[in-house]
Coordinates of C-alpha atoms in Angstrom, one line a residue:
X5 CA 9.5 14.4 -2.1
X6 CA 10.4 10.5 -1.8
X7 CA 11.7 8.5 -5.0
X8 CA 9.1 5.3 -4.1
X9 CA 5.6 5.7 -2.3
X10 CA 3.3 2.6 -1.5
X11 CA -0.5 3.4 -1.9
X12 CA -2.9 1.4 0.0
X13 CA -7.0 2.0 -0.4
X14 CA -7.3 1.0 3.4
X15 CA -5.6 2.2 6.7
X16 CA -5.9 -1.3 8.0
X17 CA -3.6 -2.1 4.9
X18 CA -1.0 0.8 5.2
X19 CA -0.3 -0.4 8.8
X20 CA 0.7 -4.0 7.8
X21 CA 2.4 -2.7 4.4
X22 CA 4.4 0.0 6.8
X23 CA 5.0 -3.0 9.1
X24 CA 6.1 -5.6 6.0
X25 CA 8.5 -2.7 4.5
X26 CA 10.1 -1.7 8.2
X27 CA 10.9 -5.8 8.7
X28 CA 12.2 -5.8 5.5
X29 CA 14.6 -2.7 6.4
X30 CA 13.2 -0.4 4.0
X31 CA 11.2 1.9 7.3
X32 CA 11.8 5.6 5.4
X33 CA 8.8 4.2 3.1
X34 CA 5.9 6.4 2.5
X35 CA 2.7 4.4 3.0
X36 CA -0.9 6.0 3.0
X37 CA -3.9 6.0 1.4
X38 CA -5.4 7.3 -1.9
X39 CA -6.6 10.4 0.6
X40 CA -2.7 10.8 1.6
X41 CA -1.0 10.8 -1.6
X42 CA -3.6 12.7 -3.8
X43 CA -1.9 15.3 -5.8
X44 CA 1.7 14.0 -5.0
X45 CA 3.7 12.8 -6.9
X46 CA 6.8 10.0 -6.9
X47 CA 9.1 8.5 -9.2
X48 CA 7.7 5.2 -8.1
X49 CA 4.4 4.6 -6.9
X50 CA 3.6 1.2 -6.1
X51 CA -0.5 0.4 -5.4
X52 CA -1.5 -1.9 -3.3
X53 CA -5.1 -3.6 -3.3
X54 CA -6.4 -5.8 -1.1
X55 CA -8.6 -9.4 -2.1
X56 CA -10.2 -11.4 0.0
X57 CA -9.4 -15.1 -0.3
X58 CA -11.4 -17.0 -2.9
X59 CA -13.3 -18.7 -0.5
X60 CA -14.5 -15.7 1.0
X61 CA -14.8 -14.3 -2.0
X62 CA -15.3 -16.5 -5.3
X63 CA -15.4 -14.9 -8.2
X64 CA -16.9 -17.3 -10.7
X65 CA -13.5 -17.4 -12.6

């Protein structure tokens, strides 16, 4: 069971956090999605979402 696990709700988005984390020196990471992790469990879970740029998508704010 890993200490820290990054949850991501695309694959698209697990490949460049798994990418970010490994050039950072941290590639023993566990990335996935929501469908990976269900019913694990980690000291640390760190979600990730993805947003568009505002200009692709405003949101009236």
């Amino acid at each position: 069971q890993a200490d820290i696990i990054v949850v991501t709700p695309y694959n698209a988005q697990q490949v460049t956090v798994e990418q970010a984390l490994a050039d950072a020196g941290f590639p023993d990471v566990p990335v996935g999605t929501v469908d990976r992790f269900q019913g694990q469990e980690a000291a640390v879970a760190i979600v990730s979402l993805a947003a568009s740029s505002g200009r692709d998508a405003p949101r009236g704010l």
